[in-house]
Amino acid sequence: MGVSPNEIGIEWEKVYAERAKGMRASEIRELLKVAKQPGVISLAGGFPDPTLFPVNEIKEVTDFVLLNEGSDALQYGVTEGLKQLREILVERMRKEGADIGLDNLIITTASQQGLDLIAKIFINPKDTIIVESPSYLGALQAFNAFEAEFVDIRINKDGMDTDILEDTLKDLIFKKRIKPKFIYTVPNFHNPAGVTLSLERRKRLVELSEKYQVPIIEDDPYGEVRFEGEALPPLISLDRSHVITLRTFSKILSPGLRLGWIVGDPEVVRKIVIAKQAADLCSPSITQNIVYHFLKKGYLEPYLEKVRVEYKKKRDLMIESMEKYFPEEVKFTKPEGGLFIWASCPKSINTEELFFEAIQEKVAYVIGASFYAHRDIHNCMRLNFSLPSHEQIEEGIKRLGNLLKKKIGK
Ligand code: PMP
């Protein structure tokens, strides 16, 4: 209902809290609306391939849960999460080398809530945090909502540049007398950059965290979606006391379940439990029960294997198509896992302006500037290969390649 002519509407801008004034709608969500126009091939979103979802297995365990555990599954649960599920996840993390117990782990309503809770318990207005450049947009949004100041560290093919990180830490702590609250990193198949933090840099990163006493937030939704190369140790396995790890079922099973988990020092986990009580009391009991039985039945590994095989095919096809259709001036990453390829165009190309021309050509990507805390880089784009079909990948890259060639003057 709108405001009637005689009524004086509330000036909401004056009512909002300071922190809400700085909040902006996720550009990705806005752009995805444009990308959904009929005929547009979207290489934009970060959606898993829905044709692979294990619908039958989920149906089987859901039927089982409702038949046998319906009264628990439809009830509130404890804030920490379903104990049996937490136990399985502790075991999983131990296999990856993390020396943890039950009090190190809490279930969250997927990782986006994890990021929000981390921000809620650590960030005061104007606190400095260290992020990667580029960085995951949803994390920037979550931290921004608590009025963080961002210092960004460049990443290259081996992930965050730890030499620059050390110089930055020294400068902040000793010269500017600013102690950053944490260092936020996506170590595997980075969103958006597609790169992976090397073993050497992993070790250096935890050393720096210890030396300067700045915790690390390791956000790792994609580590298990590795389709090539050797798995690298998670940061939490290198240092249990300085690292807080966020994991999610979104990319390894289904984002619709809205389930993830955080691993960290028991003291931090207890604080997160309190923060989560105010946020949603508990994550959905029913999906926790479903996921628990899905894991117990051993359904996750075969599903993940299928995902890895199919995503590798799609990644290969996208890279092949980029080699064929993109002008050679455009450089791009070749991720060993995950969902994204990051393309860097010559500086003369502004991918924000190009986006609208791309939509005319009926192809969409995500504008690179959205992933920079200071929005200071304008020549990059993120391309997703998990959602589009093989035909869409080839045709979408061809359309984009032709547009880029025209811009470069080829
Ligand atoms: N972190 C990163 C790096 C992501 O890419 C995403 C999803 N795109 C999330 C967190 C949040 O995912 P979810 O809330 O579905 O777990």
CSV table of N, CA and C and ligand atoms in Angstrom, one decimal, residues 46 109-113 115 136 139 184 186 191 219-222 246-251 255 258-260 340 382, ligand 1:
chain,number,residue,atom,x,y,z
A,46,GLY,N,26.8,-17.6,-9.1
A,46,GLY,CA,27.7,-18.6,-8.6
A,46,GLY,C,26.9,-19.9,-8.2
A,109,THR,N,23.8,-21.3,9.5
A,109,THR,CA,22.8,-21.3,8.4
A,109,THR,C,23.6,-20.9,7.1
A,110,ALA,N,24.5,-21.8,6.7
A,110,ALA,CA,25.4,-21.6,5.6
A,110,ALA,C,26.5,-20.5,5.9
A,111,SER,N,27.5,-20.4,5.0
A,111,SER,CA,28.6,-19.5,5.3
A,111,SER,C,28.3,-18.1,5.4
A,112,GLN,N,27.3,-17.7,4.6
A,112,GLN,CA,26.9,-16.2,4.7
A,112,GLN,C,26.6,-15.8,6.1
A,113,GLN,N,25.9,-16.7,6.8
A,113,GLN,CA,25.6,-16.4,8.2
A,113,GLN,C,26.9,-16.4,9.0
A,115,LEU,N,29.8,-15.5,8.1
A,115,LEU,CA,30.5,-14.2,7.9
A,115,LEU,C,29.8,-13.1,8.7
A,136,TYR,N,35.7,-11.8,-1.9
A,136,TYR,CA,34.3,-12.3,-2.0
A,136,TYR,C,33.4,-11.1,-1.7
A,139,ALA,N,31.3,-11.2,1.6
A,139,ALA,CA,32.1,-11.0,2.8
A,139,ALA,C,32.2,-9.5,3.0
A,184,TYR,N,41.1,-11.8,6.3
A,184,TYR,CA,40.1,-12.6,5.6
A,184,TYR,C,40.6,-13.2,4.3
A,186,VAL,N,40.1,-16.4,1.1
A,186,VAL,CA,39.5,-17.6,0.5
A,186,VAL,C,40.6,-18.3,-0.2
A,191,ASN,N,36.9,-17.1,-5.0
A,191,ASN,CA,35.8,-16.3,-5.5
A,191,ASN,C,36.1,-14.9,-5.3
A,219,ASP,N,37.8,-18.7,4.7
A,219,ASP,CA,36.5,-19.0,4.1
A,219,ASP,C,36.7,-20.0,3.0
A,220,ASP,N,36.3,-21.2,3.2
A,220,ASP,CA,36.6,-22.3,2.2
A,220,ASP,C,35.4,-23.1,1.7
A,221,PRO,N,34.6,-22.5,0.9
A,221,PRO,CA,33.4,-23.2,0.4
A,221,PRO,C,33.8,-24.2,-0.8
A,222,TYR,N,35.0,-24.0,-1.4
A,222,TYR,CA,35.3,-24.7,-2.6
A,222,TYR,C,36.4,-25.8,-2.5
A,246,LEU,N,35.5,-21.3,7.9
A,246,LEU,CA,34.1,-21.3,7.5
A,246,LEU,C,33.9,-22.4,6.4
A,247,ARG,N,33.0,-23.3,6.6
A,247,ARG,CA,32.7,-24.3,5.6
A,247,ARG,C,31.2,-24.3,5.3
A,248,THR,N,30.8,-24.8,4.2
A,248,THR,CA,29.4,-24.8,3.8
A,248,THR,C,29.0,-26.1,2.9
A,249,PHE,N,27.8,-26.5,3.0
A,249,PHE,CA,27.3,-27.5,2.1
A,249,PHE,C,26.8,-27.0,0.8
A,250,SER,N,26.9,-25.6,0.6
A,250,SER,CA,26.3,-25.0,-0.6
A,250,SER,C,26.9,-25.5,-1.9
A,251,LYS,N,28.2,-25.7,-1.9
A,251,LYS,CA,28.8,-26.0,-3.2
A,251,LYS,C,29.2,-27.5,-3.2
A,255,PRO,N,22.9,-25.5,-2.1
A,255,PRO,CA,22.8,-24.2,-1.4
A,255,PRO,C,21.4,-24.1,-0.8
A,258,ARG,N,20.9,-24.5,3.0
A,258,ARG,CA,21.3,-23.4,3.9
A,258,ARG,C,22.0,-24.0,5.1
A,259,LEU,N,23.1,-24.8,5.0
A,259,LEU,CA,23.8,-25.3,6.1
A,259,LEU,C,25.3,-25.1,5.9
A,260,GLY,N,26.0,-24.7,6.9
A,260,GLY,CA,27.4,-24.7,6.9
A,260,GLY,C,28.0,-24.9,8.3
A,340,PHE,N,34.7,-20.7,-10.8
A,340,PHE,CA,34.9,-19.4,-11.5
A,340,PHE,C,36.2,-19.2,-12.2
A,382,ARG,N,34.2,-11.6,-13.8
A,382,ARG,CA,34.1,-13.0,-13.2
A,382,ARG,C,33.2,-13.8,-14.1
B,1,PMP,N1,32.0,-17.5,1.0
B,1,PMP,C1,32.4,-17.5,-0.3
B,1,PMP,C2,33.8,-17.3,-0.7
B,1,PMP,C3,31.4,-17.8,-1.3
B,1,PMP,O1,31.7,-17.8,-2.6
B,1,PMP,C4,30.0,-18.0,-0.9
B,1,PMP,C5,28.9,-18.3,-1.9
B,1,PMP,N2,29.0,-17.7,-3.1
B,1,PMP,C6,29.8,-17.9,0.5
B,1,PMP,C7,30.8,-17.7,1.4
B,1,PMP,C8,28.4,-18.0,1.0
B,1,PMP,O2,27.7,-19.2,0.7
B,1,PMP,P1,26.6,-20.0,1.5
B,1,PMP,O3,26.0,-18.9,2.4
B,1,PMP,O4,25.7,-20.5,0.5
B,1,PMP,O5,27.4,-21.0,2.3
